mmCIF file of N, CA and C in Angstrom:
data_model
loop_
_atom_site.group_PDB
_atom_site.id
_atom_site.type_symbol
_atom_site.label_atom_id
_atom_site.label_comp_id
_atom_site.label_asym_id
_atom_site.label_seq_id
_atom_site.Cartn_x
_atom_site.Cartn_y
_atom_site.Cartn_z
ATOM 1 N N MET A 1 11.223 8.682 -8.520
ATOM 2 C CA MET A 1 9.777 8.504 -8.512
ATOM 3 C C MET A 1 9.285 8.549 -7.053
ATOM 4 N N GLU A 2 8.226 9.266 -6.824
ATOM 5 C CA GLU A 2 7.637 9.369 -5.493
ATOM 6 C C GLU A 2 7.107 8.000 -5.058
ATOM 7 N N LEU A 3 7.199 7.713 -3.767
ATOM 8 C CA LEU A 3 6.797 6.407 -3.241
ATOM 9 C C LEU A 3 5.331 6.095 -3.534
ATOM 10 N N LYS A 4 4.459 7.072 -3.404
ATOM 11 C CA LYS A 4 3.038 6.832 -3.682
ATOM 12 C C LYS A 4 2.842 6.410 -5.140
ATOM 13 N N GLU A 5 3.593 7.010 -6.048
ATOM 14 C CA GLU A 5 3.509 6.638 -7.464
ATOM 15 C C GLU A 5 3.990 5.203 -7.679
ATOM 16 N N LYS A 6 5.010 4.793 -6.948
ATOM 17 C CA LYS A 6 5.487 3.403 -7.039
ATOM 18 C C LYS A 6 4.418 2.438 -6.544
ATOM 19 N N ILE A 7 3.751 2.811 -5.467
ATOM 20 C CA ILE A 7 2.679 1.975 -4.917
ATOM 21 C C ILE A 7 1.552 1.843 -5.928
ATOM 22 N N ILE A 8 1.155 2.953 -6.518
ATOM 23 C CA ILE A 8 0.109 2.926 -7.547
ATOM 24 C C ILE A 8 0.543 2.049 -8.720
ATOM 25 N N GLY A 9 1.804 2.134 -9.102
ATOM 26 C CA GLY A 9 2.322 1.302 -10.188
ATOM 27 C C GLY A 9 2.189 -0.181 -9.883
ATOM 28 N N GLU A 10 2.459 -0.555 -8.639
ATOM 29 C CA GLU A 10 2.303 -1.962 -8.237
ATOM 30 C C GLU A 10 0.839 -2.376 -8.273
ATOM 31 N N ILE A 11 -0.034 -1.508 -7.769
ATOM 32 C CA ILE A 11 -1.463 -1.824 -7.743
ATOM 33 C C ILE A 11 -2.025 -1.942 -9.160
ATOM 34 N N LYS A 12 -1.520 -1.140 -10.075
ATOM 35 C CA LYS A 12 -2.004 -1.191 -11.464
ATOM 36 C C LYS A 12 -1.660 -2.508 -12.171
ATOM 37 N N LYS A 13 -0.805 -3.306 -11.573
ATOM 38 C CA LYS A 13 -0.469 -4.614 -12.150
ATOM 39 C C LYS A 13 -1.526 -5.662 -11.819
ATOM 40 N N ILE A 14 -2.458 -5.316 -10.926
ATOM 41 C CA ILE A 14 -3.476 -6.265 -10.470
ATOM 42 C C ILE A 14 -4.776 -5.987 -11.212
ATOM 43 N N TYR A 15 -5.297 -7.012 -11.861
ATOM 44 C CA TYR A 15 -6.511 -6.862 -12.657
ATOM 45 C C TYR A 15 -7.681 -7.574 -12.013
ATOM 46 N N ASP A 16 -8.865 -6.989 -12.164
ATOM 47 C CA ASP A 16 -10.087 -7.640 -11.727
ATOM 48 C C ASP A 16 -10.250 -8.907 -12.562
ATOM 49 N N PRO A 17 -10.590 -10.027 -11.932
ATOM 50 C CA PRO A 17 -10.665 -11.278 -12.685
ATOM 51 C C PRO A 17 -11.814 -11.336 -13.692
ATOM 52 N N GLU A 18 -12.823 -10.497 -13.517
ATOM 53 C CA GLU A 18 -13.979 -10.542 -14.419
ATOM 54 C C GLU A 18 -13.973 -9.439 -15.464
ATOM 55 N N ILE A 19 -13.200 -8.388 -15.211
ATOM 56 C CA ILE A 19 -13.152 -7.237 -16.113
ATOM 57 C C ILE A 19 -11.688 -6.981 -16.468
ATOM 58 N N PRO A 20 -11.352 -6.836 -17.729
ATOM 59 C CA PRO A 20 -9.938 -6.642 -18.096
ATOM 60 C C PRO A 20 -9.440 -5.214 -17.839
ATOM 61 N N VAL A 21 -9.610 -4.758 -16.586
ATOM 62 C CA VAL A 21 -9.168 -3.428 -16.182
ATOM 63 C C VAL A 21 -8.453 -3.583 -14.845
ATOM 64 N N ASN A 22 -7.359 -2.839 -14.651
ATOM 65 C CA ASN A 22 -6.675 -2.960 -13.359
ATOM 66 C C ASN A 22 -7.531 -2.330 -12.263
ATOM 67 N N ILE A 23 -7.327 -2.791 -11.033
ATOM 68 C CA ILE A 23 -8.202 -2.386 -9.936
ATOM 69 C C ILE A 23 -8.062 -0.909 -9.569
ATOM 70 N N TYR A 24 -6.931 -0.293 -9.889
ATOM 71 C CA TYR A 24 -6.761 1.137 -9.611
ATOM 72 C C TYR A 24 -7.634 1.963 -10.564
ATOM 73 N N GLU A 25 -7.536 1.681 -11.845
ATOM 74 C CA GLU A 25 -8.331 2.418 -12.833
ATOM 75 C C GLU A 25 -9.809 2.080 -12.731
ATOM 76 N N LEU A 26 -10.123 0.918 -12.189
ATOM 77 C CA LEU A 26 -11.512 0.514 -11.979
ATOM 78 C C LEU A 26 -12.138 1.286 -10.815
ATOM 79 N N GLY A 27 -11.317 1.926 -10.009
ATOM 80 C CA GLY A 27 -11.818 2.735 -8.899
ATOM 81 C C GLY A 27 -11.995 1.967 -7.606
ATOM 82 N N LEU A 28 -11.371 0.794 -7.494
ATOM 83 C CA LEU A 28 -11.509 -0.007 -6.282
ATOM 84 C C LEU A 28 -10.588 0.474 -5.165
ATOM 85 N N ILE A 29 -9.592 1.289 -5.493
ATOM 86 C CA ILE A 29 -8.690 1.847 -4.490
ATOM 87 C C ILE A 29 -9.201 3.247 -4.159
ATOM 88 N N TYR A 30 -9.635 3.443 -2.918
ATOM 89 C CA TYR A 30 -10.191 4.725 -2.507
ATOM 90 C C TYR A 30 -9.138 5.686 -1.977
ATOM 91 N N ASP A 31 -8.136 5.166 -1.267
ATOM 92 C CA ASP A 31 -7.184 6.056 -0.634
ATOM 93 C C ASP A 31 -5.870 5.328 -0.375
ATOM 94 N N ILE A 32 -4.770 6.039 -0.512
ATOM 95 C CA ILE A 32 -3.437 5.520 -0.207
ATOM 96 C C ILE A 32 -2.736 6.566 0.649
ATOM 97 N N ASN A 33 -2.426 6.210 1.887
ATOM 98 C CA ASN A 33 -1.707 7.118 2.789
ATOM 99 C C ASN A 33 -0.355 6.521 3.119
ATOM 100 N N VAL A 34 0.698 7.272 2.817
ATOM 101 C CA VAL A 34 2.062 6.820 3.076
ATOM 102 C C VAL A 34 2.608 7.597 4.261
ATOM 103 N N ASN A 35 3.173 6.869 5.229
ATOM 104 C CA ASN A 35 3.808 7.480 6.391
ATOM 105 C C ASN A 35 5.156 6.793 6.582
ATOM 106 N N LYS A 36 6.194 7.408 6.049
ATOM 107 C CA LYS A 36 7.544 6.854 6.056
ATOM 108 C C LYS A 36 7.568 5.500 5.361
ATOM 109 N N LYS A 37 7.762 4.404 6.093
ATOM 110 C CA LYS A 37 7.860 3.074 5.478
ATOM 111 C C LYS A 37 6.584 2.262 5.650
ATOM 112 N N SER A 38 5.513 2.957 6.032
ATOM 113 C CA SER A 38 4.232 2.313 6.269
ATOM 114 C C SER A 38 3.193 2.907 5.318
ATOM 115 N N VAL A 39 2.261 2.072 4.861
ATOM 116 C CA VAL A 39 1.212 2.556 3.966
ATOM 117 C C VAL A 39 -0.126 1.971 4.410
ATOM 118 N N ASN A 40 -1.163 2.806 4.328
ATOM 119 C CA ASN A 40 -2.519 2.367 4.610
ATOM 120 C C ASN A 40 -3.320 2.535 3.334
ATOM 121 N N ILE A 41 -3.975 1.468 2.923
ATOM 122 C CA ILE A 41 -4.747 1.478 1.682
ATOM 123 C C ILE A 41 -6.196 1.184 2.017
ATOM 124 N N LYS A 42 -7.102 2.027 1.505
ATOM 125 C CA LYS A 42 -8.539 1.764 1.614
ATOM 126 C C LYS A 42 -9.015 1.325 0.249
ATOM 127 N N MET A 43 -9.667 0.179 0.230
ATOM 128 C CA MET A 43 -10.143 -0.344 -1.049
ATOM 129 C C MET A 43 -11.491 -1.011 -0.875
ATOM 130 N N THR A 44 -12.125 -1.309 -1.978
ATOM 131 C CA THR A 44 -13.378 -2.034 -1.981
ATOM 132 C C THR A 44 -13.300 -3.124 -3.046
ATOM 133 N N LEU A 45 -14.351 -3.875 -3.174
ATOM 134 C CA LEU A 45 -14.459 -4.912 -4.210
ATOM 135 C C LEU A 45 -15.645 -4.567 -5.104
ATOM 136 N N THR A 46 -15.754 -5.214 -6.235
ATOM 137 C CA THR A 46 -16.866 -4.906 -7.139
ATOM 138 C C THR A 46 -18.205 -5.268 -6.504
ATOM 139 N N THR A 47 -18.248 -6.348 -5.713
ATOM 140 C CA THR A 47 -19.449 -6.736 -4.970
ATOM 141 C C THR A 47 -19.014 -7.419 -3.675
ATOM 142 N N PRO A 48 -19.872 -7.407 -2.653
ATOM 143 C CA PRO A 48 -19.521 -8.104 -1.409
ATOM 144 C C PRO A 48 -19.295 -9.609 -1.612
ATOM 145 N N ASN A 49 -19.945 -10.175 -2.606
ATOM 146 C CA ASN A 49 -19.802 -11.605 -2.885
ATOM 147 C C ASN A 49 -18.789 -11.888 -3.986
ATOM 148 N N CYS A 50 -17.896 -10.967 -4.196
ATOM 149 C CA CYS A 50 -16.863 -11.096 -5.224
ATOM 150 C C CYS A 50 -16.110 -12.415 -5.034
ATOM 151 N N PRO A 51 -15.893 -13.170 -6.107
ATOM 152 C CA PRO A 51 -15.209 -14.459 -5.978
ATOM 153 C C PRO A 51 -13.770 -14.368 -5.464
ATOM 154 N N VAL A 52 -13.176 -13.197 -5.534
ATOM 155 C CA VAL A 52 -11.803 -13.028 -5.038
ATOM 156 C C VAL A 52 -11.770 -12.164 -3.775
ATOM 157 N N ALA A 53 -12.873 -12.152 -3.028
ATOM 158 C CA ALA A 53 -12.988 -11.311 -1.832
ATOM 159 C C ALA A 53 -11.886 -11.582 -0.816
ATOM 160 N N GLU A 54 -11.431 -12.807 -0.730
ATOM 161 C CA GLU A 54 -10.375 -13.127 0.221
ATOM 162 C C GLU A 54 -8.982 -12.966 -0.383
ATOM 163 N N SER A 55 -8.836 -13.272 -1.644
ATOM 164 C CA SER A 55 -7.501 -13.259 -2.240
ATOM 165 C C SER A 55 -7.071 -11.892 -2.780
ATOM 166 N N LEU A 56 -7.990 -11.074 -3.258
ATOM 167 C CA LEU A 56 -7.603 -9.799 -3.865
ATOM 168 C C LEU A 56 -6.958 -8.831 -2.858
ATOM 169 N N PRO A 57 -7.527 -8.617 -1.669
ATOM 170 C CA PRO A 57 -6.836 -7.741 -0.715
ATOM 171 C C PRO A 57 -5.432 -8.243 -0.356
ATOM 172 N N LYS A 58 -5.280 -9.548 -0.213
ATOM 173 C CA LYS A 58 -3.963 -10.123 0.076
ATOM 174 C C LYS A 58 -3.013 -9.870 -1.085
ATOM 175 N N GLU A 59 -3.512 -9.983 -2.299
ATOM 176 C CA GLU A 59 -2.682 -9.739 -3.481
ATOM 177 C C GLU A 59 -2.206 -8.284 -3.519
ATOM 178 N N VAL A 60 -3.088 -7.348 -3.159
ATOM 179 C CA VAL A 60 -2.713 -5.930 -3.115
ATOM 180 C C VAL A 60 -1.624 -5.721 -2.070
ATOM 181 N N LYS A 61 -1.857 -6.258 -0.890
ATOM 182 C CA LYS A 61 -0.900 -6.109 0.202
ATOM 183 C C LYS A 61 0.461 -6.709 -0.173
ATOM 184 N N ASP A 62 0.454 -7.913 -0.694
ATOM 185 C CA ASP A 62 1.700 -8.584 -1.075
ATOM 186 C C ASP A 62 2.432 -7.827 -2.185
ATOM 187 N N SER A 63 1.679 -7.283 -3.119
ATOM 188 C CA SER A 63 2.279 -6.553 -4.230
ATOM 189 C C SER A 63 2.991 -5.292 -3.739
ATOM 190 N N VAL A 64 2.346 -4.549 -2.860
ATOM 191 C CA VAL A 64 2.946 -3.319 -2.336
ATOM 192 C C VAL A 64 4.155 -3.645 -1.457
ATOM 193 N N MET A 65 4.099 -4.757 -0.743
ATOM 194 C CA MET A 65 5.223 -5.160 0.109
ATOM 195 C C MET A 65 6.473 -5.503 -0.708
ATOM 196 N N GLN A 66 6.343 -5.684 -2.003
ATOM 197 C CA GLN A 66 7.487 -5.961 -2.869
ATOM 198 C C GLN A 66 8.416 -4.753 -2.977
ATOM 199 N N LEU A 67 7.896 -3.568 -2.676
ATOM 200 C CA LEU A 67 8.722 -2.363 -2.745
ATOM 201 C C LEU A 67 9.685 -2.321 -1.562
ATOM 202 N N ASP A 68 10.953 -2.077 -1.826
ATOM 203 C CA ASP A 68 11.976 -2.050 -0.782
ATOM 204 C C ASP A 68 11.707 -0.981 0.278
ATOM 205 N N GLU A 69 11.069 0.114 -0.119
ATOM 206 C CA GLU A 69 10.841 1.224 0.807
ATOM 207 C C GLU A 69 9.721 0.954 1.812
ATOM 208 N N ILE A 70 8.931 -0.077 1.581
ATOM 209 C CA ILE A 70 7.761 -0.363 2.417
ATOM 210 C C ILE A 70 8.055 -1.506 3.381
ATOM 211 N N GLU A 71 7.761 -1.260 4.665
ATOM 212 C CA GLU A 71 7.936 -2.291 5.686
ATOM 213 C C GLU A 71 6.605 -2.812 6.224
ATOM 214 N N LYS A 72 5.537 -1.998 6.067
ATOM 215 C CA LYS A 72 4.247 -2.390 6.625
ATOM 216 C C LYS A 72 3.119 -1.883 5.737
ATOM 217 N N VAL A 73 2.142 -2.760 5.486
ATOM 218 C CA VAL A 73 0.962 -2.383 4.718
ATOM 219 C C VAL A 73 -0.270 -2.755 5.527
ATOM 220 N N GLU A 74 -1.115 -1.754 5.760
ATOM 221 C CA GLU A 74 -2.409 -2.008 6.374
ATOM 222 C C GLU A 74 -3.452 -1.762 5.318
ATOM 223 N N LEU A 75 -4.370 -2.697 5.188
ATOM 224 C CA LEU A 75 -5.385 -2.607 4.162
ATOM 225 C C LEU A 75 -6.761 -2.629 4.808
ATOM 226 N N ASP A 76 -7.558 -1.612 4.531
ATOM 227 C CA ASP A 76 -8.916 -1.542 5.038
ATOM 228 C C ASP A 76 -9.868 -1.805 3.890
ATOM 229 N N LEU A 77 -10.694 -2.820 4.037
ATOM 230 C CA LEU A 77 -11.709 -3.145 3.052
ATOM 231 C C LEU A 77 -12.987 -2.423 3.457
ATOM 232 N N VAL A 78 -13.443 -1.494 2.622
ATOM 233 C CA VAL A 78 -14.613 -0.678 2.948
ATOM 234 C C VAL A 78 -15.694 -0.879 1.896
ATOM 235 N N TRP A 79 -16.921 -0.519 2.284
ATOM 236 C CA TRP A 79 -18.059 -0.706 1.380
ATOM 237 C C TRP A 79 -18.818 0.587 1.101
ATOM 238 N N ASP A 80 -18.234 1.752 1.439
ATOM 239 C CA ASP A 80 -18.896 3.008 1.112
ATOM 240 C C ASP A 80 -17.935 4.023 0.550
#
């Protein structure tokens, strides 16, 4: 399995707390760039005042770090 597909698989395990849909299928993940053992993820939240604004990005980062092939995750929270 390609590393990007593994990353997407991990992200799909994370669900929005208010909507029973995973954050990948909900469209909150804008971009995933893999460079060897490093990954950069651009994501957004459903609203700027989202109740999980602090915990959801950390959950994404921690989830992707569970993959043995990944040593570093940078996450950019964007609003456009």
